[in-house]
Short mmCIF file of C-alpha atoms in Angstrom, two decimals:
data_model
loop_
_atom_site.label_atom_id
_atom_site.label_comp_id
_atom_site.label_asym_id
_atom_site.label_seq_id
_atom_site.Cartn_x
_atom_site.Cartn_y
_atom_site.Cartn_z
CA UNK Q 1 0.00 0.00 0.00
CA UNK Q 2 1.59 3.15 -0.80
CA UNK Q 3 1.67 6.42 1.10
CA UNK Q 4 -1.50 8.33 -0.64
CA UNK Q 5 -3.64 4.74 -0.02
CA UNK Q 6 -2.19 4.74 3.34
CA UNK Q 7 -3.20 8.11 4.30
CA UNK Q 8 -6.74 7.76 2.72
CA UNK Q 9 -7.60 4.74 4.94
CA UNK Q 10 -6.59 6.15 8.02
CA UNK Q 11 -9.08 9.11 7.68
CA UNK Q 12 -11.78 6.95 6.54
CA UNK Q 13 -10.90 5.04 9.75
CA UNK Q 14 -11.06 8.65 11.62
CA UNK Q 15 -14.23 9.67 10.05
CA UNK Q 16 -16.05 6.17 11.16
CA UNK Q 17 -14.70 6.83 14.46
CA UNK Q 18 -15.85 10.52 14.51
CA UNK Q 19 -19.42 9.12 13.66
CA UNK Q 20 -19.22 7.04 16.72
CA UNK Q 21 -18.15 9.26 19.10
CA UNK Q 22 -20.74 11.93 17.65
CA UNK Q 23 -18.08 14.26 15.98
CA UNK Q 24 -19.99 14.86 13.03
CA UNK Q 25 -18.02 17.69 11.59
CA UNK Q 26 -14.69 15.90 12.32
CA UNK Q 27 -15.72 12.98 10.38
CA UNK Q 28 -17.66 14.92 7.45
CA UNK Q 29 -14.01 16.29 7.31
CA UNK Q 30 -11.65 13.27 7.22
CA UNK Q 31 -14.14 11.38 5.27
CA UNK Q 32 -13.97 14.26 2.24
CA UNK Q 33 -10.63 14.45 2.35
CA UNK Q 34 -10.30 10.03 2.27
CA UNK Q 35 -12.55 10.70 -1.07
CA UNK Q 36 -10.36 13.13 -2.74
CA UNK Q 37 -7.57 10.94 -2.13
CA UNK Q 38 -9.33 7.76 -3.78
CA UNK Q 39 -11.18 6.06 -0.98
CA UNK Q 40 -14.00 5.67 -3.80
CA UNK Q 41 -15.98 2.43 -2.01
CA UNK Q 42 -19.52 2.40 -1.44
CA UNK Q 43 -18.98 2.38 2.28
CA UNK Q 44 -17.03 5.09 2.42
CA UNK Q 45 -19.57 7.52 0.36
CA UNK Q 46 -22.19 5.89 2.97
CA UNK Q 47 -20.27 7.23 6.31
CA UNK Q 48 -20.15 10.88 4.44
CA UNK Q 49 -24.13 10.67 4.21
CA UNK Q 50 -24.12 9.43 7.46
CA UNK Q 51 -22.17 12.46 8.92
CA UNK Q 52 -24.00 15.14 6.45
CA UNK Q 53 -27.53 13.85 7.92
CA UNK Q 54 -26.30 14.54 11.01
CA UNK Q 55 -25.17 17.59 10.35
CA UNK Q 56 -28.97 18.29 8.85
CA UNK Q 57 -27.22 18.72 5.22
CA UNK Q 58 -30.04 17.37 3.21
CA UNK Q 59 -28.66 17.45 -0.48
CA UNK Q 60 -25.25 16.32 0.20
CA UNK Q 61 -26.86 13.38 1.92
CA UNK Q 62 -28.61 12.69 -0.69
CA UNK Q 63 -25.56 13.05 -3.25
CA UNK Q 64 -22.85 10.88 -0.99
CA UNK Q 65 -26.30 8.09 -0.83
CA UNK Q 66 -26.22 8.56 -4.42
CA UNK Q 67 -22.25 8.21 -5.00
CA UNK Q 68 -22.83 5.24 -3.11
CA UNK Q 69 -25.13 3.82 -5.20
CA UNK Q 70 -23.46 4.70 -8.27
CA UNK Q 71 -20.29 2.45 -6.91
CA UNK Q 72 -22.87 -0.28 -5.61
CA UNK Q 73 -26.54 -0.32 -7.19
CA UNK Q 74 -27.98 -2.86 -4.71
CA UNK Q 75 -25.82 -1.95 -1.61
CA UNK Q 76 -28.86 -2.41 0.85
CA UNK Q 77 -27.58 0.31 3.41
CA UNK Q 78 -27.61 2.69 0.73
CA UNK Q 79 -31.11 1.89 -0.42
CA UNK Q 80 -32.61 1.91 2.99
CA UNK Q 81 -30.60 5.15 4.18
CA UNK Q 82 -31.90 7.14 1.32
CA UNK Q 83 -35.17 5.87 1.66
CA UNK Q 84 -35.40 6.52 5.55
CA UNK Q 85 -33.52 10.14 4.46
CA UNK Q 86 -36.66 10.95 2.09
CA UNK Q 87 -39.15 9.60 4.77
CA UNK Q 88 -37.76 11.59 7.51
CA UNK Q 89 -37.91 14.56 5.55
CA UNK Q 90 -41.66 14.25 4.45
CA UNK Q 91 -40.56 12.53 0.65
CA UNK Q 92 -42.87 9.82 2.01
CA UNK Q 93 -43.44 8.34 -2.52
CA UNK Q 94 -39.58 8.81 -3.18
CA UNK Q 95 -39.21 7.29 0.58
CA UNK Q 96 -41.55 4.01 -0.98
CA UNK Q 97 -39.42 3.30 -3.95
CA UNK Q 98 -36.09 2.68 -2.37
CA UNK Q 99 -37.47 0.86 0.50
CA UNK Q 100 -39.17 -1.83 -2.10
CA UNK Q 101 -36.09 -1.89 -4.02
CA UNK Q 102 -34.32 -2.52 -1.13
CA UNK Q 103 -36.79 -5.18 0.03
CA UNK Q 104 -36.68 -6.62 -3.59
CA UNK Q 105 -33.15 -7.19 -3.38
CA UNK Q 106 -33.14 -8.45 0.38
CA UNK Q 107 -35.55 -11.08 -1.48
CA UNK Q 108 -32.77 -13.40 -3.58
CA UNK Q 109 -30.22 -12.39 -0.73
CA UNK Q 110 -28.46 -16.14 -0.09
CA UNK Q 111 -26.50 -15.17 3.51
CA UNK Q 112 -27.50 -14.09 6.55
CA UNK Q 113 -28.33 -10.34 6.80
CA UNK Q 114 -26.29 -7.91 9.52
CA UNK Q 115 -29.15 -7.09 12.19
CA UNK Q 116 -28.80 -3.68 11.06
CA UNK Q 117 -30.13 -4.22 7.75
CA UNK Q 118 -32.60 -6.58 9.20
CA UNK Q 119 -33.89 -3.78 11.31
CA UNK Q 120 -33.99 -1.49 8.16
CA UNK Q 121 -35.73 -4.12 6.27
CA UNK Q 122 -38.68 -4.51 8.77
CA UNK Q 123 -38.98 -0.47 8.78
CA UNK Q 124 -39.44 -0.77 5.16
CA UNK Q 125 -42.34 -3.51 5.39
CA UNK Q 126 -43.53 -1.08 7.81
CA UNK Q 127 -43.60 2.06 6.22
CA UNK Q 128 -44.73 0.31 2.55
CA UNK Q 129 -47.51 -1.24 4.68
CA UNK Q 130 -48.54 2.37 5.51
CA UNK Q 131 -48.24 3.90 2.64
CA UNK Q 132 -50.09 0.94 -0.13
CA UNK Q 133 -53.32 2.32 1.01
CA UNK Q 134 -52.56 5.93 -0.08
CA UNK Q 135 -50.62 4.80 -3.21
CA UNK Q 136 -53.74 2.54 -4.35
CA UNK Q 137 -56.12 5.39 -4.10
CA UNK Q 138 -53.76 7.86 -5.65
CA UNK Q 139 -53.37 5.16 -8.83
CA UNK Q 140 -57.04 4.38 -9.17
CA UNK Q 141 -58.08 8.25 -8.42
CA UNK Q 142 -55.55 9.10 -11.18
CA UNK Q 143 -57.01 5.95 -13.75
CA UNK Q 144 -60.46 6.59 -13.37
CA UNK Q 145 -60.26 10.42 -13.79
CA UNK Q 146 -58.39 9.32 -17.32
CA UNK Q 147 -61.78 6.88 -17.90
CA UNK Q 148 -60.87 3.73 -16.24
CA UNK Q 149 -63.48 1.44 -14.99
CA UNK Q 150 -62.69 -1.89 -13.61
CA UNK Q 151 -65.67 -3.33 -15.26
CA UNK Q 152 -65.07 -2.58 -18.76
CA UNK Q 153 -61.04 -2.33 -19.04
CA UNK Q 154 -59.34 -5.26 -20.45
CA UNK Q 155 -58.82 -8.36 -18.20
CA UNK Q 156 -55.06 -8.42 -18.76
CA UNK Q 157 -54.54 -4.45 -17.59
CA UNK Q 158 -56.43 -4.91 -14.24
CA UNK Q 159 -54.45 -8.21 -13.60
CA UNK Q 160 -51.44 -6.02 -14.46
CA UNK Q 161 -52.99 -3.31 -11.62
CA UNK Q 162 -53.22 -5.98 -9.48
CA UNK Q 163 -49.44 -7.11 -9.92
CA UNK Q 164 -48.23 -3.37 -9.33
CA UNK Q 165 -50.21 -3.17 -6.68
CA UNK Q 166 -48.98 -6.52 -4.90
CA UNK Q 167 -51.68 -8.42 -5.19
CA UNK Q 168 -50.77 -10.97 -7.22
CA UNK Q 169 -47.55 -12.73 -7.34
CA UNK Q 170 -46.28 -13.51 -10.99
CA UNK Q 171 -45.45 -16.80 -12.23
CA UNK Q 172 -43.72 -18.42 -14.94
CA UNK Q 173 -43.48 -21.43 -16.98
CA UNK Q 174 -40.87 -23.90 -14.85
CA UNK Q 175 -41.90 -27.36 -16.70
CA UNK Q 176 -39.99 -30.11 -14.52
CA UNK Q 177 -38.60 -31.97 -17.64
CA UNK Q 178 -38.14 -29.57 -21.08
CA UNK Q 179 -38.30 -26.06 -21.59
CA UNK Q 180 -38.42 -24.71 -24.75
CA UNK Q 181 -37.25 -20.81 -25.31
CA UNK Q 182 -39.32 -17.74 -26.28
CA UNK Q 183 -43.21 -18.94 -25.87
CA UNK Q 184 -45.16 -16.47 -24.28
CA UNK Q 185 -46.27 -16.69 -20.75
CA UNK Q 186 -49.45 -16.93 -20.71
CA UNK Q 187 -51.83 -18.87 -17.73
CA UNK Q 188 -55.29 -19.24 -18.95
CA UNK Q 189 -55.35 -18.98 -23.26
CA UNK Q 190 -58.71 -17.28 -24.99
CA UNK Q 191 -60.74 -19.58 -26.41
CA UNK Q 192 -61.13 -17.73 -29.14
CA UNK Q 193 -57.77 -18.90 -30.64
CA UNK Q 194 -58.91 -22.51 -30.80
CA UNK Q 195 -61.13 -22.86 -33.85
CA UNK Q 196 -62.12 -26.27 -32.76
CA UNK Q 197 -63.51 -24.95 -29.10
CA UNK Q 198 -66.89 -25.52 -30.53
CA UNK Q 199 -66.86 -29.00 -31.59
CA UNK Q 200 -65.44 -29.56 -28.19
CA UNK Q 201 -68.02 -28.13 -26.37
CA UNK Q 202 -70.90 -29.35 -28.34
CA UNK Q 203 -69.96 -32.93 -27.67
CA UNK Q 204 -70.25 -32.09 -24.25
CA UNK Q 205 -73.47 -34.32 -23.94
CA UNK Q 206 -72.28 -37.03 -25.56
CA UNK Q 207 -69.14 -37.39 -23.83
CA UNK Q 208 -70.59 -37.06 -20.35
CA UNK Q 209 -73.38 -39.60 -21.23
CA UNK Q 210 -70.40 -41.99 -21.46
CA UNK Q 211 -68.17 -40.68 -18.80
CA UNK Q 212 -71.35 -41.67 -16.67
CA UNK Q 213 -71.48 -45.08 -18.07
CA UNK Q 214 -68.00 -45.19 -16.97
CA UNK Q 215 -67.88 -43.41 -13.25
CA UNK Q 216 -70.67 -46.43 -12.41
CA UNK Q 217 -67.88 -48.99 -11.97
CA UNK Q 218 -65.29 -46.68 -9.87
CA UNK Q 219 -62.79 -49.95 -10.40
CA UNK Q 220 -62.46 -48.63 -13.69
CA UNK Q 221 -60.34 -45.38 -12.76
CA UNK Q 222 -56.52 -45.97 -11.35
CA UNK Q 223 -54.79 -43.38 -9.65
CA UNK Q 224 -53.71 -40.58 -12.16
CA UNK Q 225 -50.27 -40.82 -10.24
CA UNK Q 226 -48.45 -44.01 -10.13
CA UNK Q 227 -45.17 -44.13 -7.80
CA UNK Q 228 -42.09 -45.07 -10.07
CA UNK Q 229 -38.61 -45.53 -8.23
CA UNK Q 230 -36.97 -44.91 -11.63
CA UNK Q 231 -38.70 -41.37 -12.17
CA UNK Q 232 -37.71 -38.30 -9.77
CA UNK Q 233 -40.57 -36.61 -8.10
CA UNK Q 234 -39.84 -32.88 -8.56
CA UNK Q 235 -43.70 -31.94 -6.98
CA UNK Q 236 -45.82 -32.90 -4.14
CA UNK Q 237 -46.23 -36.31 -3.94
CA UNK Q 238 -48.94 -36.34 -1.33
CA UNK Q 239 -51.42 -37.79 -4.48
CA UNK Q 240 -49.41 -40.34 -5.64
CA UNK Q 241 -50.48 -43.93 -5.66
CA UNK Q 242 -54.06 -41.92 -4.28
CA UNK Q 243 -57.34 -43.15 -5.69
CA UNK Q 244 -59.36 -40.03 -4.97
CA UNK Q 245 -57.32 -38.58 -8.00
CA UNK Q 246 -58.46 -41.34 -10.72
CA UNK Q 247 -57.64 -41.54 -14.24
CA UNK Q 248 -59.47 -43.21 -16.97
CA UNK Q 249 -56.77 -43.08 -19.75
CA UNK Q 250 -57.77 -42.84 -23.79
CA UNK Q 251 -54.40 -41.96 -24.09
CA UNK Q 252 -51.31 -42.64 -22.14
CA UNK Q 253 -48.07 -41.44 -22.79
CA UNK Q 254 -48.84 -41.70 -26.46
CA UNK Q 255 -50.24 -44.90 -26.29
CA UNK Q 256 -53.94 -45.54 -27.01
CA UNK Q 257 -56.18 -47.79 -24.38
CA UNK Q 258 -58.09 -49.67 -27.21
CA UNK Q 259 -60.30 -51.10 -24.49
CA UNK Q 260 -61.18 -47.64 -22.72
CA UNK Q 261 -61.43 -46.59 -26.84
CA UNK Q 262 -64.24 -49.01 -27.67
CA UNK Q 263 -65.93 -48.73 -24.40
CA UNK Q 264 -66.50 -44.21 -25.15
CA UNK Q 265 -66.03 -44.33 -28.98
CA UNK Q 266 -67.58 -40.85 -29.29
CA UNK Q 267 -64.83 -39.53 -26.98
CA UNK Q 268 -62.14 -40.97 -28.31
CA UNK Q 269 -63.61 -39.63 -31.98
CA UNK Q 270 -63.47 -36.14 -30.54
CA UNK Q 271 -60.24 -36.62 -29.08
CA UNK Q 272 -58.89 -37.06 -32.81
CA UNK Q 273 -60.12 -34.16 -33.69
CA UNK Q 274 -58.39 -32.20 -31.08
CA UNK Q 275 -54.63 -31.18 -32.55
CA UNK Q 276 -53.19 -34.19 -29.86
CA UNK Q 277 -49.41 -33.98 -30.04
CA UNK Q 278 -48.67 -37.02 -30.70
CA UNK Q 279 -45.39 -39.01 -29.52
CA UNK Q 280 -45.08 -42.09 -29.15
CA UNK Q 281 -43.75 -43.06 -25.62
CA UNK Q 282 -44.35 -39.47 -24.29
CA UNK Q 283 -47.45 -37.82 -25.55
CA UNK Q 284 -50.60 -37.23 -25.77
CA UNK Q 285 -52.55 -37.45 -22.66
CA UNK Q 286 -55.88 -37.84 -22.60
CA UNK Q 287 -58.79 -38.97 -19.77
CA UNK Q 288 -61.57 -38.91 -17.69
CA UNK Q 289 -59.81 -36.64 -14.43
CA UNK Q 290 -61.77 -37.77 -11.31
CA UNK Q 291 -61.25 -35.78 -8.43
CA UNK Q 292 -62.99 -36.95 -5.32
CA UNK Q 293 -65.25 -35.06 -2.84
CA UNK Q 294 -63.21 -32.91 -0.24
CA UNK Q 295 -59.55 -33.74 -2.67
CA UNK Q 296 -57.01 -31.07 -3.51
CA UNK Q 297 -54.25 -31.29 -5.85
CA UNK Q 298 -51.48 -28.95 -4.41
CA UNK Q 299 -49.46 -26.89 -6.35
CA UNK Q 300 -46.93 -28.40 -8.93
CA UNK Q 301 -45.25 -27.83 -12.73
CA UNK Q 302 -45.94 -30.05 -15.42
CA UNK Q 303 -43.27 -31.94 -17.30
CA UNK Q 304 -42.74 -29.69 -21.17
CA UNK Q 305 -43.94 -26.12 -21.89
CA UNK Q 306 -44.91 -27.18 -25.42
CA UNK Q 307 -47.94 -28.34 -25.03
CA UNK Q 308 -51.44 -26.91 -23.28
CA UNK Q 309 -53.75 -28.80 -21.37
CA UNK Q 310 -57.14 -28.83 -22.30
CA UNK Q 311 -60.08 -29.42 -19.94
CA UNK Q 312 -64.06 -30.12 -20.73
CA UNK Q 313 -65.67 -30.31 -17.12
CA UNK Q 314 -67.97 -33.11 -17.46
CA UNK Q 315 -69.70 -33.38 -13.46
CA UNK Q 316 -69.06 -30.35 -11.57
CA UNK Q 317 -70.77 -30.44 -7.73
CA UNK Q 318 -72.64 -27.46 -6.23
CA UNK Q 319 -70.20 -25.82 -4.47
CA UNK Q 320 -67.01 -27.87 -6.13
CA UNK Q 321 -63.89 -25.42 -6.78
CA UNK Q 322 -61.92 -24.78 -9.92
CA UNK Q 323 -58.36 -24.78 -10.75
CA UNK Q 324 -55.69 -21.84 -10.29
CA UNK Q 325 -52.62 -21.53 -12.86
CA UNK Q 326 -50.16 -18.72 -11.80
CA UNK Q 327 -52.56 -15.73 -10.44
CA UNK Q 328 -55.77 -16.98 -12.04
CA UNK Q 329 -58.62 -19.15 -11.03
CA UNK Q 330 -61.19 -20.90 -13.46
CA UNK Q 331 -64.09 -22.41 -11.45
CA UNK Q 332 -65.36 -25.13 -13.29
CA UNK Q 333 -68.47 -25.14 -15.12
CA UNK Q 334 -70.70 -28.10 -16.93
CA UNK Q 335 -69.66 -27.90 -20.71
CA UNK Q 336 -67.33 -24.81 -20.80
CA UNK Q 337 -63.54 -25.61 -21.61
CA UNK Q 338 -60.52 -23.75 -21.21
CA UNK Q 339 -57.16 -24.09 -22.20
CA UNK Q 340 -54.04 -23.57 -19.92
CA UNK Q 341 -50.28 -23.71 -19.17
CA UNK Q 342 -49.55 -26.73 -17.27
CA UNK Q 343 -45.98 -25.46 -16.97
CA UNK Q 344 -46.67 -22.63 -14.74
CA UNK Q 345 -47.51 -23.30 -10.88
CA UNK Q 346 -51.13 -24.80 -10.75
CA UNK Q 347 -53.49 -26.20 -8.77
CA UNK Q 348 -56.82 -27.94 -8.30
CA UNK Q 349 -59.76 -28.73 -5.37
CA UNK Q 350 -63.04 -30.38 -4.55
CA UNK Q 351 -64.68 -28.93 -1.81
CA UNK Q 352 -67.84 -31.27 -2.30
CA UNK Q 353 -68.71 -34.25 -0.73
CA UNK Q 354 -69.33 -35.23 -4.60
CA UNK Q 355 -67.14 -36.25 -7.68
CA UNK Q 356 -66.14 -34.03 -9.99
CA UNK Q 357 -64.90 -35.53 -13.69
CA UNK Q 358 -63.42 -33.36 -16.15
CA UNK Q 359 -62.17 -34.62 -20.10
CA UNK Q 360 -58.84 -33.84 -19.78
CA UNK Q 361 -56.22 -34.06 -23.17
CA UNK Q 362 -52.83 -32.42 -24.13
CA UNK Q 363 -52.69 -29.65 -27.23
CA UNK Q 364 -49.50 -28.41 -29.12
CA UNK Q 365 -49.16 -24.91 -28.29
CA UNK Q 366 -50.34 -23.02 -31.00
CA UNK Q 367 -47.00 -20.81 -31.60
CA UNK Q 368 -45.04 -23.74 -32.94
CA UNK Q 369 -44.29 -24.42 -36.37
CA UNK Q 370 -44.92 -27.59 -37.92
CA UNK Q 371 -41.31 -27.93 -38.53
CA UNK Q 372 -40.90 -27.09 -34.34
CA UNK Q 373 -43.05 -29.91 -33.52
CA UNK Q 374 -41.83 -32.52 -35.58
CA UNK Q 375 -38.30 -31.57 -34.33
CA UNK Q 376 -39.47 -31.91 -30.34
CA UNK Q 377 -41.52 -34.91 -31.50
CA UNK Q 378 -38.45 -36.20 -32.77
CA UNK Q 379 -36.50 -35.10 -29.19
CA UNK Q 380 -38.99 -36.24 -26.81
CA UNK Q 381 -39.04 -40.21 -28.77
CA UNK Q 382 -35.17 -40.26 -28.35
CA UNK Q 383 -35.31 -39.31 -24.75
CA UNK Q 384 -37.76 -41.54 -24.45
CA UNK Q 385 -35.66 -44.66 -26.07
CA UNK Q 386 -32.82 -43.92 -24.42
CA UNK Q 387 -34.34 -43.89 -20.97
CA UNK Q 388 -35.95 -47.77 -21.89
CA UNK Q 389 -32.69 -49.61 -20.84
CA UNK Q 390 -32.46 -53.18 -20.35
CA UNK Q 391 -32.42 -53.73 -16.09
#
């Protein structure tokens, strides 16, 4: 270390001990002079704001905070100083963004936190908890005086109010087995994008006259989840091996039940009419779901992000439930599909005391290519053959 870095360190070590001892001047002091000398470190520029709001110097606090950040963006001192700086002196919205940065940030933090910053932390839960009230009622005063009505704006901008306004947590595809790049996030898909939504829902008495035929003899449906030592359970495996989530499989990993076929031949007709992805030894899926009265399916991922999963609700209880994907919630109703992204965080329940049977099937996701799907096709069968070892 040579003389200049010498010298610099020992009044940085001066002006932290001025702070202590409540010389404020005597460290504002050393601590400018250890900056003009090259004592440049985040910490440093922090003890200067310390010792100018002390000294009741508002805008060189705010400038050393800001030097501070400048060396170190997510330094969480920094963050929380300025924000408590702006909060102190009446700033209260300037105050609110730093301390949600800072909380942000404190989020994906790995180690243990100092107490100090845990302290700050909990102020800023505080103070945000305060202020979310004020902040709402400012945005919605502001929206509605520019013609915004809940009732008539578009479903996707008052989900997006909801996210800014923290209440609802986003979520993103995280299949468990193959992600594929660049397909949009999307939770529950428009029907309106599925030209064959129609057919599918007009077969909805047909199809539930022989789902019923079915559900008569409950020996017919096997647990949809069927414990495998050779397969990792990434997800909840409370339903596994569990009867009160049945399956009655058309299709099975690509593979076609010919029995279960000729027993609901106008299902399995529709079925091949759907845009199945079909690969043999991995896909299509496609089945009578039974969930049983009082039954919940807690939240999991599904395997690939290139495909949707399609379900007709075929027997739907008074008082049954519906299924959440990401931040939305489809209750299910007697003939009306929807479409959604298995691959994002999803769940289901039956709060009945009654069954509740939905047609369930995979669908390629309508942004591929042809040339897209015959290349994962192509993928998921080698996968699939090379998993198939002799023991």
């Amino acid at each position: 270390m040579n003389d200049a870095a010498a010298k610099a360190e020992a009044l940085v070590n001066e002006g932290v001990m001025g702070l202590r001892d409540g010389k404020f001047e005597h460290a504002r002091d050393a601590l400018q002079q250890a900056i003009a000398m090259g004592a440049s470190d985040a910490s440093t520029h922090l003890a200067l704001a310390f010792a100018y709001g002390n000294l009741g110097e508002d805008q060189n606090t705010l400038d050393a905070i800001d030097a501070a950040l400048a060396v170190e963006p997510r330094n969480l001192r920094a963050l929380l100083y300025r924000a408590d700086h702006q909060s102190r002196h009446g700033r209260t919205r300037k105050a609110l963004v730093f301390y949600d940065a800072a909380l942000r940030i404190a989020s994906e933090a790995q180690e243990q936190l100092p107490n100090d910053v845990q302290q700050g932390l909990m102020r800023a839960q505080s103070k945000l908890a305060e202020f979310t009230d004020d902040y709402e009622d400012y945005l919605l005063d502001g929206l509605k005086a520019r013609g915004y009505s809940p009732h008539s704006a578009h479903p996707r901008f008052n989900r997006a109010l909801d996210i800014a306004l923290g209440k609802r947590q986003v979520y993103y595809q995280q299949p468990t087995r193959f992600h594929y790049p660049e397909l949009p996030q999307v939770q529950f898909f428009p029907k309106g994008i599925f030209p064959w939504m129609e057919q599918l829902e007009a077969a909805f008495t047909d199809v539930r006259e022989e789902m019923m035929a079915v559900l008569n003899q409950p020996a017919n449906f096997s647990p949809y989840l069927v414990s495998d030592a050779d397969v990792v359970q990434f997800n909840d495996a409370s339903n596994v091996d569990n009867e009160d989530w049945g399956a009655y499989f058309f299709y099975e990993k690509g593979l076609l039940n010919e029995a279960h076929a000729a027993s609901c031949p106008k299902t399995v007709a529709l079925l091949n009419d759907m845009p199945l992805p079909k690969v043999p030894g991995s896909t299509p899926h496609a089945l009578y779901s039974r969930l049983a009265g009082q039954t919940r399916i807690p939240p999991h991922h599904g395997l690939i992000n290139t495909r949707l999963i399609c379900h007709l609700p075929l027997l739907v209880p008074e008082n049954c439930g519906g299924l959440r994907c990401g931040n939305q919630v489809e209750l299910w109703q007697e003939g009306r599909a929807y479409v959604f992204d298995d691959s994002i965080e999803h769940e289901a329940w039956n709060d009945s005391e009654q069954d509740r049977v939905v047609l369930l099937f995979d669908i390629w996701r309508p942004e591929l290519t042809e040339e897209e799907k015959e290349l994962i096709g192509a993928m998921l069968q080698t996968v699939s053959s090379y998993e198939e070892e002799a023991d």
